[in-house]
Amino acid sequence: MTGAPWMRCHETALLALILRRLVLNYLSDSNLYEEFKTLIVEYRTSHAEDKR
C-alpha cells in the first residue's frame, strides 16, 4: 500500500459515507426507509439495557 496511514483512514471513512448514502437511497427508493428506522429504534432500545 502506498500513502500515509492517515490517508487510508480518510479513504475508509469516505467509502463508508458513500456506502451509507447508497444504502439509504436504496431503502428510500424501495419504500423501506421507515421500516429500517423502526428496526434501528427497536434495536437501540433493546440494547440500551446492555450499556447499564
Tab-separated table of N, CA and C in Angstrom:
chain	number	residue	atom	x	y	z
A	1	MET	N	0.825	-1.181	0.000
A	1	MET	CA	0.000	0.000	0.000
A	1	MET	C	0.866	1.240	0.000
A	2	THR	N	0.373	2.247	-0.651
A	2	THR	CA	1.124	3.489	-0.689
A	2	THR	C	0.375	4.558	0.083
A	3	GLY	N	1.077	5.623	0.401
A	3	GLY	CA	0.441	6.729	1.105
A	3	GLY	C	0.588	6.597	2.605
A	4	ALA	N	0.311	7.689	3.262
A	4	ALA	CA	0.413	7.730	4.719
A	4	ALA	C	-0.738	6.951	5.344
A	5	PRO	N	-0.518	6.389	6.547
A	5	PRO	CA	-1.592	5.636	7.212
A	5	PRO	C	-2.861	6.458	7.422
A	6	TRP	N	-2.698	7.753	7.730
A	6	TRP	CA	-3.888	8.583	7.939
A	6	TRP	C	-4.704	8.722	6.661
A	7	MET	N	-4.046	8.638	5.523
A	7	MET	CA	-4.754	8.740	4.256
A	7	MET	C	-5.674	7.535	4.074
A	8	ARG	N	-5.217	6.369	4.482
A	8	ARG	CA	-6.071	5.177	4.381
A	8	ARG	C	-7.302	5.338	5.261
A	9	CYS	N	-7.135	5.978	6.421
A	9	CYS	CA	-8.279	6.214	7.307
A	9	CYS	C	-9.296	7.126	6.628
A	10	HIS	N	-8.806	8.177	5.966
A	10	HIS	CA	-9.703	9.089	5.252
A	10	HIS	C	-10.409	8.373	4.111
A	11	GLU	N	-9.687	7.535	3.406
A	11	GLU	CA	-10.283	6.789	2.297
A	11	GLU	C	-11.349	5.830	2.806
A	12	THR	N	-11.072	5.179	3.923
A	12	THR	CA	-12.039	4.253	4.508
A	12	THR	C	-13.278	5.002	4.976
A	13	ALA	N	-13.089	6.147	5.611
A	13	ALA	CA	-14.221	6.953	6.076
A	13	ALA	C	-15.064	7.427	4.896
A	14	LEU	N	-14.411	7.858	3.833
A	14	LEU	CA	-15.138	8.301	2.646
A	14	LEU	C	-15.922	7.150	2.031
A	15	LEU	N	-15.313	5.989	1.946
A	15	LEU	CA	-16.001	4.818	1.412
A	15	LEU	C	-17.222	4.481	2.265
A	16	ALA	N	-17.080	4.549	3.582
A	16	ALA	CA	-18.206	4.269	4.480
A	16	ALA	C	-19.342	5.264	4.251
A	17	LEU	N	-19.020	6.533	4.077
A	17	LEU	CA	-20.052	7.545	3.826
A	17	LEU	C	-20.751	7.314	2.490
A	18	ILE	N	-19.981	6.948	1.478
A	18	ILE	CA	-20.569	6.677	0.162
A	18	ILE	C	-21.497	5.469	0.235
A	19	LEU	N	-21.050	4.408	0.882
A	19	LEU	CA	-21.885	3.207	1.010
A	19	LEU	C	-23.140	3.489	1.821
A	20	ARG	N	-23.000	4.282	2.887
A	20	ARG	CA	-24.159	4.649	3.711
A	20	ARG	C	-25.192	5.377	2.857
A	21	ARG	N	-24.738	6.340	2.063
A	21	ARG	CA	-25.646	7.107	1.212
A	21	ARG	C	-26.327	6.196	0.192
A	22	LEU	N	-25.587	5.273	-0.406
A	22	LEU	CA	-26.172	4.344	-1.376
A	22	LEU	C	-27.242	3.468	-0.734
A	23	VAL	N	-26.961	2.963	0.455
A	23	VAL	CA	-27.928	2.108	1.152
A	23	VAL	C	-29.174	2.906	1.517
A	24	LEU	N	-28.993	4.103	2.063
A	24	LEU	CA	-30.150	4.917	2.442
A	24	LEU	C	-30.978	5.313	1.223
A	25	ASN	N	-30.319	5.616	0.117
A	25	ASN	CA	-31.061	5.931	-1.115
A	25	ASN	C	-31.840	4.717	-1.604
A	26	TYR	N	-31.225	3.545	-1.553
A	26	TYR	CA	-31.916	2.317	-1.967
A	26	TYR	C	-33.143	2.073	-1.088
A	27	LEU	N	-32.962	2.202	0.232
A	27	LEU	CA	-34.079	1.986	1.146
A	27	LEU	C	-35.202	2.978	0.880
A	28	SER	N	-34.841	4.213	0.636
A	28	SER	CA	-35.839	5.240	0.348
A	28	SER	C	-36.568	4.944	-0.960
A	29	ASP	N	-35.824	4.605	-1.990
A	29	ASP	CA	-36.422	4.294	-3.294
A	29	ASP	C	-37.317	3.067	-3.232
A	30	SER	N	-37.007	2.141	-2.341
A	30	SER	CA	-37.769	0.897	-2.220
A	30	SER	C	-38.870	0.990	-1.173
A	31	ASN	N	-39.095	2.189	-0.654
A	31	ASN	CA	-40.099	2.413	0.393
A	31	ASN	C	-39.840	1.554	1.629
A	32	LEU	N	-38.582	1.336	1.938
A	32	LEU	CA	-38.205	0.539	3.104
A	32	LEU	C	-37.559	1.384	4.196
A	33	TYR	N	-37.399	2.678	3.938
A	33	TYR	CA	-36.667	3.525	4.877
A	33	TYR	C	-37.358	3.617	6.236
A	34	GLU	N	-38.670	3.781	6.249
A	34	GLU	CA	-39.400	3.888	7.525
A	34	GLU	C	-39.285	2.595	8.324
A	35	GLU	N	-39.383	1.463	7.647
A	35	GLU	CA	-39.231	0.175	8.328
A	35	GLU	C	-37.817	0.037	8.893
A	36	PHE	N	-36.837	0.484	8.136
A	36	PHE	CA	-35.448	0.449	8.591
A	36	PHE	C	-35.275	1.301	9.845
A	37	LYS	N	-35.838	2.513	9.834
A	37	LYS	CA	-35.737	3.387	11.008
A	37	LYS	C	-36.386	2.734	12.224
A	38	THR	N	-37.520	2.079	12.023
A	38	THR	CA	-38.200	1.391	13.119
A	38	THR	C	-37.330	0.271	13.671
A	39	LEU	N	-36.706	-0.498	12.796
A	39	LEU	CA	-35.821	-1.576	13.240
A	39	LEU	C	-34.634	-1.036	14.031
A	40	ILE	N	-34.087	0.090	13.604
A	40	ILE	CA	-32.955	0.696	14.310
A	40	ILE	C	-33.382	1.133	15.706
A	41	VAL	N	-34.543	1.766	15.816
A	41	VAL	CA	-35.042	2.208	17.123
A	41	VAL	C	-35.267	1.006	18.028
A	42	GLU	N	-35.870	-0.050	17.501
A	42	GLU	CA	-36.110	-1.258	18.299
A	42	GLU	C	-34.792	-1.880	18.753
A	43	TYR	N	-33.818	-1.931	17.872
A	43	TYR	CA	-32.509	-2.495	18.212
A	43	TYR	C	-31.845	-1.675	19.308
A	44	ARG	N	-31.842	-0.366	19.150
A	44	ARG	CA	-31.208	0.500	20.151
A	44	ARG	C	-31.911	0.402	21.494
A	45	THR	N	-33.236	0.321	21.471
A	45	THR	CA	-33.998	0.205	22.711
A	45	THR	C	-33.685	-1.104	23.418
A	46	SER	N	-33.627	-2.189	22.675
A	46	SER	CA	-33.375	-3.491	23.294
A	46	SER	C	-31.943	-3.626	23.790
A	47	HIS	N	-31.012	-2.891	23.190
A	47	HIS	CA	-29.616	-2.990	23.608
A	47	HIS	C	-29.189	-1.875	24.557
A	48	ALA	N	-30.077	-0.928	24.816
A	48	ALA	CA	-29.743	0.159	25.742
A	48	ALA	C	-29.503	-0.391	27.140
A	49	GLU	N	-30.220	-1.437	27.499
A	49	GLU	CA	-30.056	-2.031	28.826
A	49	GLU	C	-28.703	-2.717	28.961
A	50	ASP	N	-28.102	-3.128	27.849
A	50	ASP	CA	-26.779	-3.754	27.891
A	50	ASP	C	-25.714	-2.775	28.361
A	51	LYS	N	-25.967	-1.491	28.160
A	51	LYS	CA	-24.974	-0.465	28.482
A	51	LYS	C	-25.011	-0.064	29.956
A	52	ARG	N	-26.042	-0.472	30.668
A	52	ARG	CA	-26.188	-0.073	32.082
A	52	ARG	C	-25.399	-0.967	32.982
